[in-house]
Amino acid sequence: MMRMTVLASGSKGNSTVISSSRTRVLVDAGLSCRELLKRMALSGEDPATLNAVLITHEHQDHVAGLGVLARKLGIPVYFTEPTHRAWVRMLTPRKTMSYAQWLEHVQREKAARANAATGDPLPGVCDSMSAAVESSGTAEPQLDDPDEPESSAPTKADPTFLPAVEYFHAGAQFSIGDIDITPFTIPHDATDPCGFVFSAEGSRMAIATDLGYMPPNVKAALRRIDVLLLESNHDLEMLKDGPYPWSVKQRVLSRVGHLSNLATAEFLQNDYDGTASFIVLGHLSESNNAPELARLSAEQALVNHPTLLGNRVLLAGQSAPLEPICL
């Protein structure tokens, strides 16, 4: 038996449990550890039986409780390598210096090299450089490479410490226990965002949220799916008239933003193959959408295909877990 339990879905936090009879994977940890454990208990999911955490991308609403939860349960976390690096950078304070301090450092380095050539190295260069970095609170320019991994070994006091890290690559299938997982690239404004197809015991489930449009690779990945968690983020008119600043509205509407009800309906009407027993609409905006609008839009798209009338449309919310879907 496969089971999908959506613990939360929306801009304030996302997390879903995918289970087979022998393996249990948490997809994203976008709530606090305390809240994730609470919602698992409400859904009848035992946190102690989780085998791993799988991350779609590094945005806060998908990783807010990741470190604390993984350390508490002692389980591995699966990322793409770029997503892991982005998450580490997000949690690691960067030491910076002002432009004046940088110029002074460059000049002292030149003087040090000149003196070294004559056998009389200039004293205090390293100490001066260290003091300049430590005392600076400005944001110009960073001299260290943000993609360079930290050289010191992490400790549990380090917020980026994880019990174990495993890397996967979009397009390359891998397995956690008896669940086969196929990650696919999605168009979103993150470092290396992915959706997933999960296969076990003859059933297939998919998660495809946080994507600005439906490219061919995503449409192909979402074929022959039994349970589909699909984004239906906003109503176009509500977003345009809503409270967000124009810059945020542009981001949401962009090709690396979020799917509207209309875009989701167009996919269901024109490209969806009708195999799913359940379609779960997720990542609904609380400010720019209404559950009844998202459901109506999807159901009207499905009505146009008589063979799809057996599909059941569910809504995943932000404030409470969705009842587990079992196959």
Short mmCIF file of C-alpha atoms in Angstrom, two decimals:
data_model
loop_
_atom_site.label_atom_id
_atom_site.label_comp_id
_atom_site.label_asym_id
_atom_site.label_seq_id
_atom_site.Cartn_x
_atom_site.Cartn_y
_atom_site.Cartn_z
CA MET A 1 0.00 0.00 0.00
CA MET A 2 1.16 3.54 -0.80
CA ARG A 3 -0.03 6.55 1.18
CA MET A 4 0.25 10.33 0.74
CA THR A 5 -0.30 12.58 3.76
CA VAL A 6 -0.12 16.31 3.08
CA LEU A 7 0.81 17.89 6.42
CA ALA A 8 0.76 21.46 5.09
CA SER A 9 0.68 23.22 1.74
CA GLY A 10 1.00 26.96 1.15
CA SER A 11 3.30 29.95 1.36
CA LYS A 12 3.71 29.57 5.15
CA GLY A 13 5.01 26.00 5.00
CA ASN A 14 4.95 22.79 2.97
CA SER A 15 5.45 19.17 3.97
CA THR A 16 4.14 15.80 2.76
CA VAL A 17 4.69 12.20 3.88
CA ILE A 18 4.97 9.55 1.16
CA SER A 19 4.81 5.97 2.46
CA SER A 20 4.95 2.40 1.25
CA SER A 21 4.42 -0.59 3.49
CA ARG A 22 8.14 -0.56 4.43
CA THR A 23 9.44 3.00 3.80
CA ARG A 24 8.38 6.47 4.87
CA VAL A 25 9.80 9.69 3.36
CA LEU A 26 9.07 13.28 4.38
CA VAL A 27 9.06 15.60 1.37
CA ASP A 28 10.08 19.10 2.56
CA ALA A 29 10.08 20.36 6.14
CA GLY A 30 8.62 23.84 5.81
CA LEU A 31 7.16 24.10 9.32
CA SER A 32 8.93 24.16 12.68
CA CYS A 33 10.04 20.81 14.03
CA ARG A 34 7.45 21.05 16.80
CA GLU A 35 4.64 21.73 14.33
CA LEU A 36 5.76 18.97 11.96
CA LEU A 37 5.73 16.42 14.79
CA LYS A 38 2.33 17.68 15.94
CA ARG A 39 0.82 17.33 12.47
CA MET A 40 2.31 13.88 11.97
CA ALA A 41 0.71 12.79 15.23
CA LEU A 42 -2.66 14.22 14.13
CA SER A 43 -2.38 12.25 10.87
CA GLY A 44 -1.37 8.97 12.46
CA GLU A 45 2.16 9.18 11.05
CA ASP A 46 4.92 8.04 13.45
CA PRO A 47 7.98 10.33 13.12
CA ALA A 48 10.21 7.59 14.52
CA THR A 49 9.53 5.52 11.39
CA LEU A 50 10.68 8.18 8.92
CA ASN A 51 13.57 6.94 6.78
CA ALA A 52 14.62 10.25 5.21
CA VAL A 53 13.76 13.84 4.36
CA LEU A 54 13.65 14.81 0.68
CA ILE A 55 13.94 18.49 -0.30
CA THR A 56 12.41 20.07 -3.41
CA HIS A 57 14.24 23.42 -3.08
CA GLU A 58 15.75 25.75 -0.49
CA HIS A 59 13.00 28.35 -0.01
CA GLN A 60 12.08 28.91 3.63
CA ASP A 61 8.54 27.55 3.30
CA HIS A 62 10.11 24.19 2.37
CA VAL A 63 13.05 23.99 4.80
CA ALA A 64 12.10 25.99 7.92
CA GLY A 65 12.28 23.00 10.28
CA LEU A 66 14.73 20.86 8.32
CA GLY A 67 17.87 21.00 10.46
CA VAL A 68 16.17 20.61 13.82
CA LEU A 69 13.94 17.77 12.62
CA ALA A 70 16.73 15.81 10.91
CA ARG A 71 18.98 16.11 13.96
CA LYS A 72 16.19 15.16 16.34
CA LEU A 73 15.26 12.04 14.35
CA GLY A 74 18.81 11.23 13.20
CA ILE A 75 17.77 10.66 9.59
CA PRO A 76 19.48 11.55 6.28
CA VAL A 77 18.47 14.46 4.08
CA TYR A 78 18.36 14.14 0.28
CA PHE A 79 19.12 17.26 -1.81
CA THR A 80 20.55 18.10 -5.15
CA GLU A 81 24.06 19.38 -4.46
CA PRO A 82 23.27 22.97 -5.58
CA THR A 83 20.21 23.03 -3.29
CA HIS A 84 22.27 21.81 -0.34
CA ARG A 85 24.88 24.51 -0.97
CA ALA A 86 22.16 27.16 -1.21
CA TRP A 87 20.64 25.99 2.08
CA VAL A 88 24.02 26.10 3.81
CA ARG A 89 24.70 29.60 2.47
CA MET A 90 21.29 30.74 3.67
CA LEU A 91 22.07 29.64 7.23
CA THR A 92 25.72 30.67 7.33
CA PRO A 93 26.57 34.29 8.24
CA ARG A 94 29.00 35.73 5.73
CA LYS A 95 31.87 37.89 6.96
CA THR A 96 32.21 40.99 4.81
CA MET A 97 34.28 44.15 4.66
CA SER A 98 33.81 47.68 3.40
CA TYR A 99 35.33 48.83 0.13
CA ALA A 100 37.86 50.96 2.04
CA GLN A 101 38.89 47.96 4.13
CA TRP A 102 39.21 45.85 0.98
CA LEU A 103 41.46 48.47 -0.67
CA GLU A 104 43.61 48.63 2.45
CA HIS A 105 43.86 44.84 2.45
CA VAL A 106 44.92 44.78 -1.22
CA GLN A 107 47.58 47.42 -0.59
CA ARG A 108 48.93 45.57 2.43
CA GLU A 109 49.05 42.34 0.43
CA LYS A 110 51.08 44.07 -2.28
CA ALA A 111 53.45 45.47 0.34
CA ALA A 112 53.73 42.07 1.97
CA ARG A 113 54.62 40.41 -1.35
CA ALA A 114 57.22 43.11 -2.06
CA ASN A 115 58.80 42.71 1.35
CA ALA A 116 58.68 38.91 1.06
CA ALA A 117 60.68 39.16 -2.15
CA THR A 118 63.43 40.97 -0.22
CA GLY A 119 63.22 38.58 2.73
CA ASP A 120 61.56 41.12 5.03
CA PRO A 121 57.86 40.20 5.27
CA LEU A 122 55.53 42.88 6.56
CA PRO A 123 54.26 41.91 10.02
CA GLY A 124 50.63 41.97 11.06
CA VAL A 125 48.99 41.51 7.66
CA CYS A 126 46.89 38.52 8.66
CA ASP A 127 45.97 39.99 12.05
CA SER A 128 44.93 43.29 10.47
CA MET A 129 42.87 41.52 7.82
CA SER A 130 41.10 39.39 10.42
CA ALA A 131 40.27 42.41 12.56
CA ALA A 132 38.88 44.29 9.55
CA VAL A 133 36.59 41.43 8.63
CA GLU A 134 35.37 40.85 12.17
CA SER A 135 34.59 44.53 12.81
CA SER A 136 32.75 45.20 9.56
CA GLY A 137 28.97 45.12 9.30
CA THR A 138 28.64 46.39 5.74
CA ALA A 139 27.80 44.44 2.61
CA GLU A 140 30.60 45.36 0.18
CA PRO A 141 32.29 43.24 -1.36
CA GLN A 142 32.52 39.60 -0.23
CA LEU A 143 35.97 38.18 -0.76
CA ASP A 144 35.16 34.59 0.06
CA ASP A 145 33.60 32.30 -2.53
CA PRO A 146 29.95 31.67 -1.54
CA ASP A 147 30.13 28.31 -3.29
CA GLU A 148 33.23 27.19 -1.41
CA PRO A 149 32.33 24.60 1.28
CA GLU A 150 33.29 25.36 4.86
CA SER A 151 36.64 23.84 5.79
CA SER A 152 35.89 23.17 9.44
CA ALA A 153 33.93 20.08 10.45
CA PRO A 154 30.32 20.88 11.41
CA THR A 155 29.10 20.41 14.95
CA LYS A 156 25.63 20.11 16.37
CA ALA A 157 25.85 23.79 17.36
CA ASP A 158 26.09 24.57 13.66
CA PRO A 159 22.58 25.12 12.18
CA THR A 160 23.76 23.49 8.94
CA PHE A 161 24.81 20.25 10.65
CA LEU A 162 22.84 17.21 9.43
CA PRO A 163 23.20 13.56 10.49
CA ALA A 164 23.78 12.55 6.86
CA VAL A 165 23.43 14.13 3.42
CA GLU A 166 22.70 12.28 0.18
CA TYR A 167 22.74 13.89 -3.26
CA PHE A 168 20.49 13.14 -6.21
CA HIS A 169 20.28 14.61 -9.72
CA ALA A 170 17.18 15.69 -11.65
CA GLY A 171 16.29 13.07 -14.23
CA ALA A 172 18.20 10.26 -12.50
CA GLN A 173 16.07 7.73 -10.62
CA PHE A 174 17.16 6.64 -7.14
CA SER A 175 15.61 4.68 -4.29
CA ILE A 176 14.93 5.14 -0.60
CA GLY A 177 14.01 1.76 0.80
CA ASP A 178 11.46 0.22 -1.53
CA ILE A 179 10.29 3.56 -2.97
CA ASP A 180 11.72 4.45 -6.38
CA ILE A 181 12.00 8.21 -6.84
CA THR A 182 12.33 10.09 -10.12
CA PRO A 183 13.14 13.81 -9.67
CA PHE A 184 12.36 16.21 -12.50
CA THR A 185 13.38 19.84 -12.99
CA ILE A 186 10.70 22.47 -12.42
CA PRO A 187 10.75 26.16 -13.45
CA HIS A 188 10.98 28.14 -10.21
CA ASP A 189 13.21 30.91 -8.86
CA ALA A 190 15.33 28.63 -6.70
CA THR A 191 18.80 27.17 -7.25
CA ASP A 192 17.91 23.69 -8.53
CA PRO A 193 14.21 23.01 -7.83
CA CYS A 194 12.67 19.58 -8.42
CA GLY A 195 9.36 17.80 -8.43
CA PHE A 196 9.13 14.06 -7.78
CA VAL A 197 7.43 10.87 -8.92
CA PHE A 198 7.28 8.09 -6.31
CA SER A 199 6.75 4.46 -7.30
CA ALA A 200 6.19 1.46 -5.03
CA GLU A 201 4.07 -1.66 -4.97
CA GLY A 202 2.49 -0.95 -8.35
CA SER A 203 1.37 2.62 -7.54
CA ARG A 204 2.74 6.01 -8.56
CA MET A 205 2.40 9.35 -6.78
CA ALA A 206 3.72 12.76 -7.85
CA ILE A 207 4.38 16.16 -6.31
CA ALA A 208 4.57 19.18 -8.64
CA THR A 209 4.27 22.53 -6.86
CA ASP A 210 6.21 25.82 -7.06
CA LEU A 211 6.46 26.06 -10.83
CA GLY A 212 5.78 29.06 -13.03
CA TYR A 213 4.46 27.10 -16.01
CA MET A 214 4.11 23.53 -17.28
CA PRO A 215 7.09 22.72 -19.54
CA PRO A 216 7.15 19.53 -21.63
CA ASN A 217 9.37 17.62 -19.18
CA VAL A 218 6.89 18.18 -16.34
CA LYS A 219 3.92 17.17 -18.50
CA ALA A 220 5.77 13.99 -19.45
CA ALA A 221 6.66 13.23 -15.83
CA LEU A 222 3.02 13.52 -14.72
CA ARG A 223 1.73 10.67 -16.87
CA ARG A 224 0.41 7.41 -15.42
CA ILE A 225 0.13 8.91 -11.93
CA ASP A 226 -2.33 7.51 -9.36
CA VAL A 227 -2.21 10.43 -6.90
CA LEU A 228 -1.14 13.89 -8.09
CA LEU A 229 -0.34 16.83 -5.79
CA LEU A 230 -0.42 19.79 -8.19
CA GLU A 231 -0.06 23.51 -7.57
CA SER A 232 -3.06 25.84 -8.03
CA ASN A 233 -1.61 28.91 -6.37
CA HIS A 234 -3.65 31.95 -7.30
CA ASP A 235 -6.64 33.40 -9.09
CA LEU A 236 -5.34 35.86 -11.67
CA GLU A 237 -7.82 38.64 -10.87
CA MET A 238 -7.41 38.26 -7.12
CA LEU A 239 -3.64 38.46 -7.50
CA LYS A 240 -3.80 41.58 -9.71
CA ASP A 241 -6.18 43.33 -7.28
CA GLY A 242 -4.58 41.89 -4.15
CA PRO A 243 -2.30 43.33 -1.45
CA TYR A 244 1.08 42.21 -2.80
CA PRO A 245 3.57 44.84 -4.06
CA TRP A 246 3.81 44.96 -7.84
CA SER A 247 7.31 43.43 -7.77
CA VAL A 248 5.97 40.37 -5.90
CA LYS A 249 3.00 40.10 -8.27
CA GLN A 250 5.42 40.07 -11.20
CA ARG A 251 7.45 37.30 -9.56
CA VAL A 252 4.36 35.14 -8.94
CA LEU A 253 3.15 35.67 -12.49
CA SER A 254 6.53 34.97 -14.08
CA ARG A 255 7.68 31.72 -15.66
CA VAL A 256 9.63 30.95 -12.50
CA GLY A 257 6.79 31.84 -10.13
CA HIS A 258 3.62 29.87 -9.37
CA LEU A 259 0.82 28.21 -11.34
CA SER A 260 -2.51 30.03 -11.46
CA ASN A 261 -5.86 28.28 -11.30
CA LEU A 262 -6.17 28.94 -15.03
CA ALA A 263 -2.78 27.41 -15.87
CA THR A 264 -3.58 24.33 -13.79
CA ALA A 265 -6.98 23.99 -15.48
CA GLU A 266 -5.38 24.28 -18.92
CA PHE A 267 -3.02 21.44 -18.06
CA LEU A 268 -5.88 19.27 -16.78
CA GLN A 269 -7.96 19.99 -19.86
CA ASN A 270 -5.30 19.70 -22.56
CA ASP A 271 -2.42 17.54 -21.30
CA TYR A 272 -3.53 15.47 -18.32
CA ASP A 273 -3.95 11.79 -19.18
CA GLY A 274 -6.73 11.10 -16.64
CA THR A 275 -5.12 8.18 -14.80
CA ALA A 276 -5.10 9.61 -11.25
CA SER A 277 -7.65 8.51 -8.70
CA PHE A 278 -7.00 11.68 -6.71
CA ILE A 279 -5.88 15.15 -7.74
CA VAL A 280 -4.76 17.26 -4.77
CA LEU A 281 -4.61 20.99 -5.40
CA GLY A 282 -1.84 22.52 -3.29
CA HIS A 283 0.11 25.67 -2.47
CA LEU A 284 -3.08 27.76 -2.57
CA SER A 285 -2.42 31.40 -1.73
CA GLU A 286 -4.35 32.60 1.30
CA SER A 287 -4.29 36.19 -0.02
CA ASN A 288 -4.82 35.65 -3.75
CA ASN A 289 -7.01 32.56 -4.06
CA ALA A 290 -10.07 30.91 -2.62
CA PRO A 291 -10.42 27.13 -2.23
CA GLU A 292 -13.79 27.11 -4.00
CA LEU A 293 -12.31 28.96 -6.99
CA ALA A 294 -9.40 26.52 -7.30
CA ARG A 295 -11.71 23.50 -7.04
CA LEU A 296 -14.26 24.90 -9.50
CA SER A 297 -11.58 25.71 -12.06
CA ALA A 298 -10.12 22.21 -11.88
CA GLU A 299 -13.46 20.43 -11.91
CA GLN A 300 -14.67 22.41 -14.93
CA ALA A 301 -11.51 21.40 -16.77
CA LEU A 302 -12.08 17.75 -15.93
CA VAL A 303 -15.77 17.83 -16.92
CA ASN A 304 -14.73 18.44 -20.51
CA HIS A 305 -13.25 14.92 -20.55
CA PRO A 306 -15.94 12.29 -19.85
CA THR A 307 -13.28 9.67 -19.10
CA LEU A 308 -11.97 11.85 -16.24
CA LEU A 309 -15.20 12.18 -14.29
CA GLY A 310 -14.06 9.50 -11.85
CA ASN A 311 -11.22 11.74 -10.63
CA ARG A 312 -11.57 13.12 -7.14
CA VAL A 313 -10.34 16.68 -6.55
CA LEU A 314 -9.06 17.45 -3.03
CA LEU A 315 -7.70 20.66 -1.52
CA ALA A 316 -4.54 20.71 0.61
CA GLY A 317 -4.53 23.53 3.16
CA GLN A 318 -2.09 25.50 5.24
CA SER A 319 -3.56 25.22 8.72
CA ALA A 320 -4.28 21.50 9.06
CA PRO A 321 -3.16 18.20 7.51
CA LEU A 322 -5.17 16.57 4.75
CA GLU A 323 -6.62 13.17 5.52
CA PRO A 324 -4.20 10.48 4.29
CA ILE A 325 -4.79 9.18 0.77
CA CYS A 326 -4.27 5.42 0.58
CA LEU A 327 -3.98 3.20 -2.48
#
